[in-house]
PDB file of C-alpha atoms and ligand atoms in Angstrom:
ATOM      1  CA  UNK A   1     -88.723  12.467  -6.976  1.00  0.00           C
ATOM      2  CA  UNK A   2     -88.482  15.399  -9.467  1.00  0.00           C
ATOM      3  CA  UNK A   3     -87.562  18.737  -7.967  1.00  0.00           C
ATOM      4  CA  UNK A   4     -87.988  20.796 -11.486  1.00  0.00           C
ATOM      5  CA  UNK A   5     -90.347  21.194 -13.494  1.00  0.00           C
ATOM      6  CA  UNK A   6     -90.673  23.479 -16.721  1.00  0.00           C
ATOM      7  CA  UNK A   7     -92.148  26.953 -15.993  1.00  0.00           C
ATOM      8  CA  UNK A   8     -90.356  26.971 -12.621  1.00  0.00           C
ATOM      9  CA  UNK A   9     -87.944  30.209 -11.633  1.00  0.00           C
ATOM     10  CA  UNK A  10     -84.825  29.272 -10.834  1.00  0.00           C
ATOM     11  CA  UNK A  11     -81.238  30.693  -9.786  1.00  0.00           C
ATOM     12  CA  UNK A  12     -77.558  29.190 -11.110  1.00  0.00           C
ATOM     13  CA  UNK A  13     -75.609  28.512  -8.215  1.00  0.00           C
ATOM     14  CA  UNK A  14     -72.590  27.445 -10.054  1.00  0.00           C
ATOM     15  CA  UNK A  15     -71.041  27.681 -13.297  1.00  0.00           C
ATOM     16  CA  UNK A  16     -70.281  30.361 -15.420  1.00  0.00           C
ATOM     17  CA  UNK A  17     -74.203  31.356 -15.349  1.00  0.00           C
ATOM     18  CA  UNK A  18     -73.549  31.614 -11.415  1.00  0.00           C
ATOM     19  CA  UNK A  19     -76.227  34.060  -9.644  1.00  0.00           C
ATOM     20  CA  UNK A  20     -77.903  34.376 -12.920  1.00  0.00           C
ATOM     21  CA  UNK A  21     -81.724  33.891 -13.449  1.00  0.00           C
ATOM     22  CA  UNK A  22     -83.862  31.421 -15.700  1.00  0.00           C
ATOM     23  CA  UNK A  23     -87.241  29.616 -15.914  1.00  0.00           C
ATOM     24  CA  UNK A  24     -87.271  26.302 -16.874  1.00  0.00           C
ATOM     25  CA  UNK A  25     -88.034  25.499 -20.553  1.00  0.00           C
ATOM     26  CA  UNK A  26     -87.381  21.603 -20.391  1.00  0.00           C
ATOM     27  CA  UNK A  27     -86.666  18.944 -17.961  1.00  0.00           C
ATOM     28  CA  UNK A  28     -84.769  15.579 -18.669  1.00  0.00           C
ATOM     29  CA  UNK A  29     -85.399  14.096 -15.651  1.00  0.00           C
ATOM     30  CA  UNK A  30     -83.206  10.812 -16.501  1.00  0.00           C
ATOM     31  CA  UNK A  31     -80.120  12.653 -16.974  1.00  0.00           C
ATOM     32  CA  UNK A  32     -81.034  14.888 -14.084  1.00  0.00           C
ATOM     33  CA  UNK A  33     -80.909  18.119 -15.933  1.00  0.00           C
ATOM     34  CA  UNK A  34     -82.745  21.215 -17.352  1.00  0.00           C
ATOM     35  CA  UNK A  35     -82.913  22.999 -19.948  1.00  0.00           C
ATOM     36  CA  UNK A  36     -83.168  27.533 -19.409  1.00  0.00           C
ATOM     37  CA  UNK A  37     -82.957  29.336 -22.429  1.00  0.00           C
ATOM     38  CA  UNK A  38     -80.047  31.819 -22.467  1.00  0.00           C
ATOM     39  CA  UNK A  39     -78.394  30.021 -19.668  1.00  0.00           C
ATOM     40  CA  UNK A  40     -75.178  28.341 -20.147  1.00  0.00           C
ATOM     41  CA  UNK A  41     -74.899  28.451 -23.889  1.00  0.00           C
ATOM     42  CA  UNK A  42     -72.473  27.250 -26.056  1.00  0.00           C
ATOM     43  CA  UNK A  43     -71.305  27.812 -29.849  1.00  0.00           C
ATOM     44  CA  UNK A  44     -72.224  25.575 -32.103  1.00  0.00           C
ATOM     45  CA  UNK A  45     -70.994  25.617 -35.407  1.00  0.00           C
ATOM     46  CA  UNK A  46     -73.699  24.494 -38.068  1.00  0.00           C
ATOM     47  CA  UNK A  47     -72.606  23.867 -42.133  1.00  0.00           C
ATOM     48  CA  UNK A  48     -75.141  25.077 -44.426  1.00  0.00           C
ATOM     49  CA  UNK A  49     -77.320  22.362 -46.157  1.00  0.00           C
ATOM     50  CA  UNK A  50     -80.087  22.148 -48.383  1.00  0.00           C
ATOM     51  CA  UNK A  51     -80.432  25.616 -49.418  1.00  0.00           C
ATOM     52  CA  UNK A  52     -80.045  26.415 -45.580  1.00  0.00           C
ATOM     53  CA  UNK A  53     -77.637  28.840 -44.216  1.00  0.00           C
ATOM     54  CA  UNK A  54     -74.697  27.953 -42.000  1.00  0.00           C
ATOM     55  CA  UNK A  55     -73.066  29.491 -39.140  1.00  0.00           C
ATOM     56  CA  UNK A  56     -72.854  29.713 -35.741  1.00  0.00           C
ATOM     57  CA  UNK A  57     -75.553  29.692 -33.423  1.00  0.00           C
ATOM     58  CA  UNK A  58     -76.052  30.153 -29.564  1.00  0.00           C
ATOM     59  CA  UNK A  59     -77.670  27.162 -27.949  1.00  0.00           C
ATOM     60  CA  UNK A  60     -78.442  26.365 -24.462  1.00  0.00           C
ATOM     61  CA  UNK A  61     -76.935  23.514 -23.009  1.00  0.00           C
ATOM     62  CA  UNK A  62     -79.238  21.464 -20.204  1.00  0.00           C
ATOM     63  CA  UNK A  63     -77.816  22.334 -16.823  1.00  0.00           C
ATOM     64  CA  UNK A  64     -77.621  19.820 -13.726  1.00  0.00           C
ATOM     65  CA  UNK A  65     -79.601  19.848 -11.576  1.00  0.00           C
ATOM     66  CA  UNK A  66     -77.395  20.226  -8.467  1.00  0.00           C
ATOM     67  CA  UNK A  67     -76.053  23.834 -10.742  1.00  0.00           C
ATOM     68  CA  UNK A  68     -79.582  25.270 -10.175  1.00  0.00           C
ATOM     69  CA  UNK A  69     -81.670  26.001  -7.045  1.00  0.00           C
ATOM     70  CA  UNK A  70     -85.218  27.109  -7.144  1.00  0.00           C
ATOM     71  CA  UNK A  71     -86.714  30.637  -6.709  1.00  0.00           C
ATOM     72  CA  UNK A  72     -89.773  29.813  -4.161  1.00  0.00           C
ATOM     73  CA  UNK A  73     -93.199  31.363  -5.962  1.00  0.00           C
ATOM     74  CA  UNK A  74     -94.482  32.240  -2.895  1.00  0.00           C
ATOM     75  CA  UNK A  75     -91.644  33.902  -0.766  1.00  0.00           C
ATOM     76  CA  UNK A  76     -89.410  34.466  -3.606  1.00  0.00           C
ATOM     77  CA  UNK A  77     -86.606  33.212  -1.852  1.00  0.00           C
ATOM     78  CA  UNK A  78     -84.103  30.618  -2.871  1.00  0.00           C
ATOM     79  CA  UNK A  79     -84.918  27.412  -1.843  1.00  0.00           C
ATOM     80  CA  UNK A  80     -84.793  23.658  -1.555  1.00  0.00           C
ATOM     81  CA  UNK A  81     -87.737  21.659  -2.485  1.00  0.00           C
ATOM     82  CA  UNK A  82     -89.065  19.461  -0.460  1.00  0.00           C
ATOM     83  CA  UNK A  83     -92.518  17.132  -0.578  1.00  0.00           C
ATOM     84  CA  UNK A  84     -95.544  16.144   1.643  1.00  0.00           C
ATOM     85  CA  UNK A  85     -98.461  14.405   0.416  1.00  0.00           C
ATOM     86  CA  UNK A  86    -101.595  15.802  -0.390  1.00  0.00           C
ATOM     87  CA  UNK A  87    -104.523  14.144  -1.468  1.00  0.00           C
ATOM     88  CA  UNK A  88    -102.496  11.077  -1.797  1.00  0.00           C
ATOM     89  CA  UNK A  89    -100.493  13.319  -4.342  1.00  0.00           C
ATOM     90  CA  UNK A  90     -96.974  14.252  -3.640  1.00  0.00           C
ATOM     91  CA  UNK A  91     -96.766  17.849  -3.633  1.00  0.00           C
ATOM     92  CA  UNK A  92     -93.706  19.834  -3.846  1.00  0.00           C
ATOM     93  CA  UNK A  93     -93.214  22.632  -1.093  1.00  0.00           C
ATOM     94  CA  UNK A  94     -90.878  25.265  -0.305  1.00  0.00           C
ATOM     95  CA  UNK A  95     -88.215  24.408   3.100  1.00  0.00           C
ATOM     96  CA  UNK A  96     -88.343  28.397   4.048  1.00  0.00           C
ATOM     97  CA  UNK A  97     -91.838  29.321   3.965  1.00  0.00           C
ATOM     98  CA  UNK A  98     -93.498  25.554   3.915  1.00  0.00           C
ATOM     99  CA  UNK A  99     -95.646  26.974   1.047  1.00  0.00           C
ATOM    100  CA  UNK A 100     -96.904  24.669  -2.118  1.00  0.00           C
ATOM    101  CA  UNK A 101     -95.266  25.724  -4.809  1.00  0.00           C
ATOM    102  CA  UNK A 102     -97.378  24.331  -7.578  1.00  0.00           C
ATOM    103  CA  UNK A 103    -100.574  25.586  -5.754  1.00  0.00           C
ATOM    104  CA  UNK A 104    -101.548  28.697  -8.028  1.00  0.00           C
TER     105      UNK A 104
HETATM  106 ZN1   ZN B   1     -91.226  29.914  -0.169  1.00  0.00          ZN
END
């Protein structure tokens, strides 16, 4: 099971990001990471080409998923994901306050 998913809020729990926080822009859920812009970004040096301009540019750098815990919608509180079904859909929902968390 997936515990991200873009758009969620979550906190860096390690790293040096650590106690920083992000919303998911993109999840690779093979490699078990996630992308959060302006978290854990790294230089990249780029050589001009085809009339384009070269340089160095900031770019994030997918995080792990065990680096990242998410911010609970609900309770706004840290948490670990777990899932029930619902509607024979699996469901995410938040350990502290048992809430759905993709329930708007
Ligand atoms: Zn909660």
């Amino acid at each position: 099971m997936i515990k991200f998913k873009a758009g969620d809020k979550v906190k860096i729990t390690a790293g040096k990001d650590k106690g920083r926080e992000g919303k998911i822009e993109k999840v690779f859920p093979k490699e078990s990471k996630a992308l959060i812009p302006g978290i854990n970004m790294y230089k990249k040096h780029v050589k001009g080409f085809q009339g384009q301009k070269g340089g160095i540019y900031d770019i994030p750098r997918a995080l792990d998923f065990g680096k990242i815990a998410l911010v609970c919608p609900k309770c706004k509180k840290v948490t670990r994901v777990g899932f029930k079904i619902v509607d024979s859909n699996k469901s995410r929902v938040c350990k502290k306050c048992k809430k759905e968390i993709d329930v708007k």
